[in-house]
């Protein structure tokens, strides 16, 4: 029995840690309706500034906090001014993508400055422990709790009683109306980013002290947990973010208690999905809060798509088809094979995110389902590889659609968060379902690609095979989009209320889109499994999902040719920058930012 | 846009081809260094290991060059950043296989990235020399896959013997990284520990990004073991030790050799005091190859203490040099030379010789260490 008290205390302590990130995210979401994927990177920056202050400058704790808060706030102001303000009149997805680019840049800058080795960040508080239940609590635990709760309270008071706070809330409710009433919206945004960044920086420093450890890979995990906590509490709701964080900590702790450590994150993401399904706006969304953003125009850039004449496409396809006949190095072919595989994933995502408007951040899960199905079918049941890959596609279509269907009633950003969670859940199930997936050991010895009994081993034959699959899928999708069905998809995307009023069954059409998209992604995963011959739960990770989303936005949402062009560009760019070694991801991030800045509707525009 | 793209692509591939032709002409000139390809993480979540590899490689190369290189030619490496991502490691594999200057490949870091590239190296007839690849199936990828990574079948029974026989721990809690490495290690450890008569009270697997272990440690406490076994890297190992002490667990802690790093003590502070570990080398080891490695490392890197990954990469480069000395620069001859090298001086193994059947080295050295007063020292046999 006493153990349950311990699990509860532990859950609350780690919940406090999550709250520090979640509060900053909630504040920004409240004003800008933006999920700031760079918040984890500011947290990282704060931790390293804290390290410089403590270890090199020997600042006392209060001064350390001030230094870190000021420096992080400055970073936040720079991000707002140069990264996001130029995008304020473009589509919503542009700043979201920009924050992803900014996080690449910040993480890499920290890594290049401080090296990727983890560092010790000594706690500046005395190491006394108070006995509570069967465990202990230290002063740092209390400080973290104090900072989390105090900042939430201060923010609440600030938003409710100060003039700038009113301006913030007015801007959050209706930006245009606030501007007409004379609110300086830019100043509001600046204030919010500064405050959120200061909080994020201080939290990184405190958490670093708490674990006596900081490293350059800590930002993504912090962002993920912060986003989960924030959305559970109700996006944009500051006190909600604190409660959501504590709840998340408790659920994880109890999950460990009942099922063991390896299930920990599984329960975190299940909590998120359950909350979203039961209360689509989070637990603490009040009735008076502005309604969830309508889907209309949320992610879709009004643009005139670039129409590429058919003959040009045919010439391009022909050119790629005959490319291996020329003396091209296998490295170029392999890079293009990667582009074709990513292209299939991007086709899948551009259909669901672009054509029907369901942005997915967990698309790598579909790859994983296809890859495992195809690998196991061919290994365990000796199904010919060609059929096994189709089996992988069908399984991804069926399972992917079934998993995502509870989130069909969600809107806007909530869909992307739900899919993010589903992606994580699939990965964790693969890790834990050992009797089928072989758990962390992974599956090795997967037979190579083959067709009608002939093994496709040379890069040339794999190139032709994957290119042919891509072209067939692209033609099918092009046909689909010009059909009546495709118009129905776009009708749902553009105005789901009007579409429903017209008699379209939203769930049925969304399912259809996911079935087709799931198939394409599953086939991509299946081919990858046979190409690599070894897969495990880490082969298809969150970064793949983010990459796919980047490709789709880069190419232009719903744009079939754009998806393929984007794949070639985003597989090719890091390869071109290979010469830059440690700097290449930094360059990649900057290029991404520039593209978002100057071509937010994508290279070829939305269809 | 697609036109521009195609044009740049064609231009790019033409440039690559011309560069390739130029290189293949000069590759046979004796003045050019012999080139190794390295595929490993320089960016991304595993970037720290790639950085450590470089340190070990560069130190070994300094020594090899100073000793006259390989039959008068210098040895060099080309490090391609894979982020330990299988997509990138397969592209790098094609690049290396089709580059006639590359005589052999080292890496990748993680199993998915390494084993995804294996079929390409095998078909391309280029040795893939994995020196951190303890996945049991890595060397089964083909006869071009060789590894100096210590098989966990070899190491874990030594750790079990230390914990059970020497330290007298009878009821154990095992915390392990839930990766292919952690799982394989755990299974070998548990098997050996049971053979030595210990009881396994609880095993808990955690994922690499995990930072909070308090609830896990409550489970451990409730199983009331008399010893904790950490199958961890140094960063997570230090975290677990700190939190174990914070929640009041006072049991003896025993850890796998992978925590051996000065960082383990820096990150763990007082909490890692009295942690026992088996390791394959340590600074006070009187063996000459270890003394030389540590002295050289400190001299080159401003007094920095080397750790396990530095030692692996240092050994790997020396092994590569020894193999090329026998095999020359022909890729196939290099593969055959792995079976011929005998007793190569090695920090990890003392002297390394491959077991041709498993294509791995057997007989890792094991020293039984303990942390005392913030330093790794040889365990004096006294219980803690």
mmCIF file with all atom_site columns, C-alpha atoms in Angstrom, chain B residues 264-349:
data_model
loop_
_atom_site.group_PDB
_atom_site.id
_atom_site.type_symbol
_atom_site.label_atom_id
_atom_site.label_alt_id
_atom_site.label_comp_id
_atom_site.label_asym_id
_atom_site.label_entity_id
_atom_site.label_seq_id
_atom_site.pdbx_PDB_ins_code
_atom_site.Cartn_x
_atom_site.Cartn_y
_atom_site.Cartn_z
_atom_site.occupancy
_atom_site.B_iso_or_equiv
_atom_site.pdbx_formal_charge
_atom_site.auth_seq_id
_atom_site.auth_comp_id
_atom_site.auth_asym_id
_atom_site.auth_atom_id
_atom_site.pdbx_PDB_model_num
ATOM 1  C CA . UNK B 1 264 ? 30.075 8.129   -15.354 1.00 0.00 ? 264 UNK B CA 1
ATOM 2  C CA . UNK B 1 265 ? 31.704 9.600   -12.253 1.00 0.00 ? 265 UNK B CA 1
ATOM 3  C CA . UNK B 1 266 ? 31.230 13.191  -13.385 1.00 0.00 ? 266 UNK B CA 1
ATOM 4  C CA . UNK B 1 267 ? 27.517 12.641  -14.007 1.00 0.00 ? 267 UNK B CA 1
ATOM 5  C CA . UNK B 1 268 ? 26.875 10.297  -11.100 1.00 0.00 ? 268 UNK B CA 1
ATOM 6  C CA . UNK B 1 269 ? 28.806 12.180  -8.427  1.00 0.00 ? 269 UNK B CA 1
ATOM 7  C CA . UNK B 1 270 ? 28.670 10.629  -4.969  1.00 0.00 ? 270 UNK B CA 1
ATOM 8  C CA . UNK B 1 271 ? 25.893 8.278   -6.013  1.00 0.00 ? 271 UNK B CA 1
ATOM 9  C CA . UNK B 1 272 ? 28.231 6.088   -8.057  1.00 0.00 ? 272 UNK B CA 1
ATOM 10 C CA . UNK B 1 273 ? 30.669 5.683   -5.187  1.00 0.00 ? 273 UNK B CA 1
ATOM 11 C CA . UNK B 1 274 ? 31.175 1.939   -4.546  1.00 0.00 ? 274 UNK B CA 1
ATOM 12 C CA . UNK B 1 275 ? 29.593 0.917   -7.856  1.00 0.00 ? 275 UNK B CA 1
ATOM 13 C CA . UNK B 1 276 ? 31.261 -2.277  -9.063  1.00 0.00 ? 276 UNK B CA 1
ATOM 14 C CA . UNK B 1 277 ? 31.954 -2.925  -12.707 1.00 0.00 ? 277 UNK B CA 1
ATOM 15 C CA . UNK B 1 278 ? 33.772 -5.387  -14.850 1.00 0.00 ? 278 UNK B CA 1
ATOM 16 C CA . UNK B 1 279 ? 35.719 -3.674  -17.569 1.00 0.00 ? 279 UNK B CA 1
ATOM 17 C CA . UNK B 1 280 ? 38.100 -4.526  -20.343 1.00 0.00 ? 280 UNK B CA 1
ATOM 18 C CA . UNK B 1 281 ? 40.660 -1.898  -19.545 1.00 0.00 ? 281 UNK B CA 1
ATOM 19 C CA . UNK B 1 282 ? 41.339 0.775   -16.996 1.00 0.00 ? 282 UNK B CA 1
ATOM 20 C CA . UNK B 1 283 ? 44.049 3.380   -16.597 1.00 0.00 ? 283 UNK B CA 1
ATOM 21 C CA . UNK B 1 284 ? 45.982 1.581   -13.865 1.00 0.00 ? 284 UNK B CA 1
ATOM 22 C CA . UNK B 1 285 ? 46.203 -1.590  -15.909 1.00 0.00 ? 285 UNK B CA 1
ATOM 23 C CA . UNK B 1 286 ? 49.915 -2.366  -16.108 1.00 0.00 ? 286 UNK B CA 1
ATOM 24 C CA . UNK B 1 287 ? 49.655 -3.876  -19.600 1.00 0.00 ? 287 UNK B CA 1
ATOM 25 C CA . UNK B 1 288 ? 51.891 -1.884  -21.974 1.00 0.00 ? 288 UNK B CA 1
ATOM 26 C CA . UNK B 1 289 ? 49.263 -1.480  -24.709 1.00 0.00 ? 289 UNK B CA 1
ATOM 27 C CA . UNK B 1 290 ? 46.890 0.167   -22.216 1.00 0.00 ? 290 UNK B CA 1
ATOM 28 C CA . UNK B 1 291 ? 49.596 2.427   -20.787 1.00 0.00 ? 291 UNK B CA 1
ATOM 29 C CA . UNK B 1 292 ? 50.583 3.531   -24.269 1.00 0.00 ? 292 UNK B CA 1
ATOM 30 C CA . UNK B 1 293 ? 46.965 4.203   -25.266 1.00 0.00 ? 293 UNK B CA 1
ATOM 31 C CA . UNK B 1 294 ? 46.176 6.265   -22.203 1.00 0.00 ? 294 UNK B CA 1
ATOM 32 C CA . UNK B 1 295 ? 49.389 8.258   -22.270 1.00 0.00 ? 295 UNK B CA 1
ATOM 33 C CA . UNK B 1 296 ? 48.945 8.963   -25.961 1.00 0.00 ? 296 UNK B CA 1
ATOM 34 C CA . UNK B 1 297 ? 45.306 9.920   -25.536 1.00 0.00 ? 297 UNK B CA 1
ATOM 35 C CA . UNK B 1 298 ? 45.966 12.330  -22.694 1.00 0.00 ? 298 UNK B CA 1
ATOM 36 C CA . UNK B 1 299 ? 48.845 13.938  -24.549 1.00 0.00 ? 299 UNK B CA 1
ATOM 37 C CA . UNK B 1 300 ? 46.743 14.455  -27.688 1.00 0.00 ? 300 UNK B CA 1
ATOM 38 C CA . UNK B 1 301 ? 43.544 15.625  -26.030 1.00 0.00 ? 301 UNK B CA 1
ATOM 39 C CA . UNK B 1 302 ? 44.627 18.021  -23.260 1.00 0.00 ? 302 UNK B CA 1
ATOM 40 C CA . UNK B 1 303 ? 44.656 15.504  -20.462 1.00 0.00 ? 303 UNK B CA 1
ATOM 41 C CA . UNK B 1 304 ? 41.199 14.109  -21.203 1.00 0.00 ? 304 UNK B CA 1
ATOM 42 C CA . UNK B 1 305 ? 40.659 10.552  -19.902 1.00 0.00 ? 305 UNK B CA 1
ATOM 43 C CA . UNK B 1 306 ? 39.697 8.094   -22.627 1.00 0.00 ? 306 UNK B CA 1
ATOM 44 C CA . UNK B 1 307 ? 36.629 5.906   -22.282 1.00 0.00 ? 307 UNK B CA 1
ATOM 45 C CA . UNK B 1 308 ? 35.329 2.658   -23.721 1.00 0.00 ? 308 UNK B CA 1
ATOM 46 C CA . UNK B 1 309 ? 34.243 4.062   -27.093 1.00 0.00 ? 309 UNK B CA 1
ATOM 47 C CA . UNK B 1 310 ? 37.606 5.781   -27.544 1.00 0.00 ? 310 UNK B CA 1
ATOM 48 C CA . UNK B 1 311 ? 39.263 2.444   -26.909 1.00 0.00 ? 311 UNK B CA 1
ATOM 49 C CA . UNK B 1 312 ? 37.019 0.564   -29.355 1.00 0.00 ? 312 UNK B CA 1
ATOM 50 C CA . UNK B 1 313 ? 37.748 2.948   -32.179 1.00 0.00 ? 313 UNK B CA 1
ATOM 51 C CA . UNK B 1 314 ? 41.470 3.082   -31.379 1.00 0.00 ? 314 UNK B CA 1
ATOM 52 C CA . UNK B 1 315 ? 41.618 -0.704  -31.445 1.00 0.00 ? 315 UNK B CA 1
ATOM 53 C CA . UNK B 1 316 ? 39.541 -0.859  -34.613 1.00 0.00 ? 316 UNK B CA 1
ATOM 54 C CA . UNK B 1 317 ? 41.925 1.438   -36.473 1.00 0.00 ? 317 UNK B CA 1
ATOM 55 C CA . UNK B 1 318 ? 44.931 -0.553  -35.333 1.00 0.00 ? 318 UNK B CA 1
ATOM 56 C CA . UNK B 1 319 ? 43.240 -3.770  -36.343 1.00 0.00 ? 319 UNK B CA 1
ATOM 57 C CA . UNK B 1 320 ? 42.436 -2.297  -39.744 1.00 0.00 ? 320 UNK B CA 1
ATOM 58 C CA . UNK B 1 321 ? 46.089 -1.345  -40.198 1.00 0.00 ? 321 UNK B CA 1
ATOM 59 C CA . UNK B 1 322 ? 47.244 -4.825  -39.213 1.00 0.00 ? 322 UNK B CA 1
ATOM 60 C CA . UNK B 1 323 ? 44.828 -6.454  -41.633 1.00 0.00 ? 323 UNK B CA 1
ATOM 61 C CA . UNK B 1 324 ? 45.834 -4.183  -44.519 1.00 0.00 ? 324 UNK B CA 1
ATOM 62 C CA . UNK B 1 325 ? 49.495 -4.893  -43.845 1.00 0.00 ? 325 UNK B CA 1
ATOM 63 C CA . UNK B 1 326 ? 48.772 -8.534  -44.616 1.00 0.00 ? 326 UNK B CA 1
ATOM 64 C CA . UNK B 1 327 ? 46.069 -8.164  -47.242 1.00 0.00 ? 327 UNK B CA 1
ATOM 65 C CA . UNK B 1 328 ? 47.364 -5.145  -49.163 1.00 0.00 ? 328 UNK B CA 1
ATOM 66 C CA . UNK B 1 329 ? 44.810 -2.908  -50.799 1.00 0.00 ? 329 UNK B CA 1
ATOM 67 C CA . UNK B 1 330 ? 42.727 -5.524  -52.580 1.00 0.00 ? 330 UNK B CA 1
ATOM 68 C CA . UNK B 1 331 ? 39.271 -5.732  -51.013 1.00 0.00 ? 331 UNK B CA 1
ATOM 69 C CA . UNK B 1 332 ? 38.974 -9.492  -51.258 1.00 0.00 ? 332 UNK B CA 1
ATOM 70 C CA . UNK B 1 333 ? 42.484 -10.032 -49.971 1.00 0.00 ? 333 UNK B CA 1
ATOM 71 C CA . UNK B 1 334 ? 41.638 -7.795  -47.026 1.00 0.00 ? 334 UNK B CA 1
ATOM 72 C CA . UNK B 1 335 ? 38.681 -9.984  -46.173 1.00 0.00 ? 335 UNK B CA 1
ATOM 73 C CA . UNK B 1 336 ? 40.912 -13.058 -46.279 1.00 0.00 ? 336 UNK B CA 1
ATOM 74 C CA . UNK B 1 337 ? 43.509 -11.278 -44.169 1.00 0.00 ? 337 UNK B CA 1
ATOM 75 C CA . UNK B 1 338 ? 41.091 -11.053 -41.215 1.00 0.00 ? 338 UNK B CA 1
ATOM 76 C CA . UNK B 1 339 ? 41.453 -14.810 -40.822 1.00 0.00 ? 339 UNK B CA 1
ATOM 77 C CA . UNK B 1 340 ? 45.250 -14.505 -40.936 1.00 0.00 ? 340 UNK B CA 1
ATOM 78 C CA . UNK B 1 341 ? 46.016 -11.714 -38.471 1.00 0.00 ? 341 UNK B CA 1
ATOM 79 C CA . UNK B 1 342 ? 47.396 -13.050 -35.217 1.00 0.00 ? 342 UNK B CA 1
ATOM 80 C CA . UNK B 1 343 ? 47.817 -11.412 -31.825 1.00 0.00 ? 343 UNK B CA 1
ATOM 81 C CA . UNK B 1 344 ? 47.251 -7.795  -32.780 1.00 0.00 ? 344 UNK B CA 1
ATOM 82 C CA . UNK B 1 345 ? 48.060 -5.512  -29.871 1.00 0.00 ? 345 UNK B CA 1
ATOM 83 C CA . UNK B 1 346 ? 44.728 -4.387  -28.428 1.00 0.00 ? 346 UNK B CA 1
ATOM 84 C CA . UNK B 1 347 ? 43.551 -2.312  -25.499 1.00 0.00 ? 347 UNK B CA 1
ATOM 85 C CA . UNK B 1 348 ? 40.410 -4.387  -25.128 1.00 0.00 ? 348 UNK B CA 1
ATOM 86 C CA . UNK B 1 349 ? 41.741 -7.873  -25.743 1.00 0.00 ? 349 UNK B CA 1
#
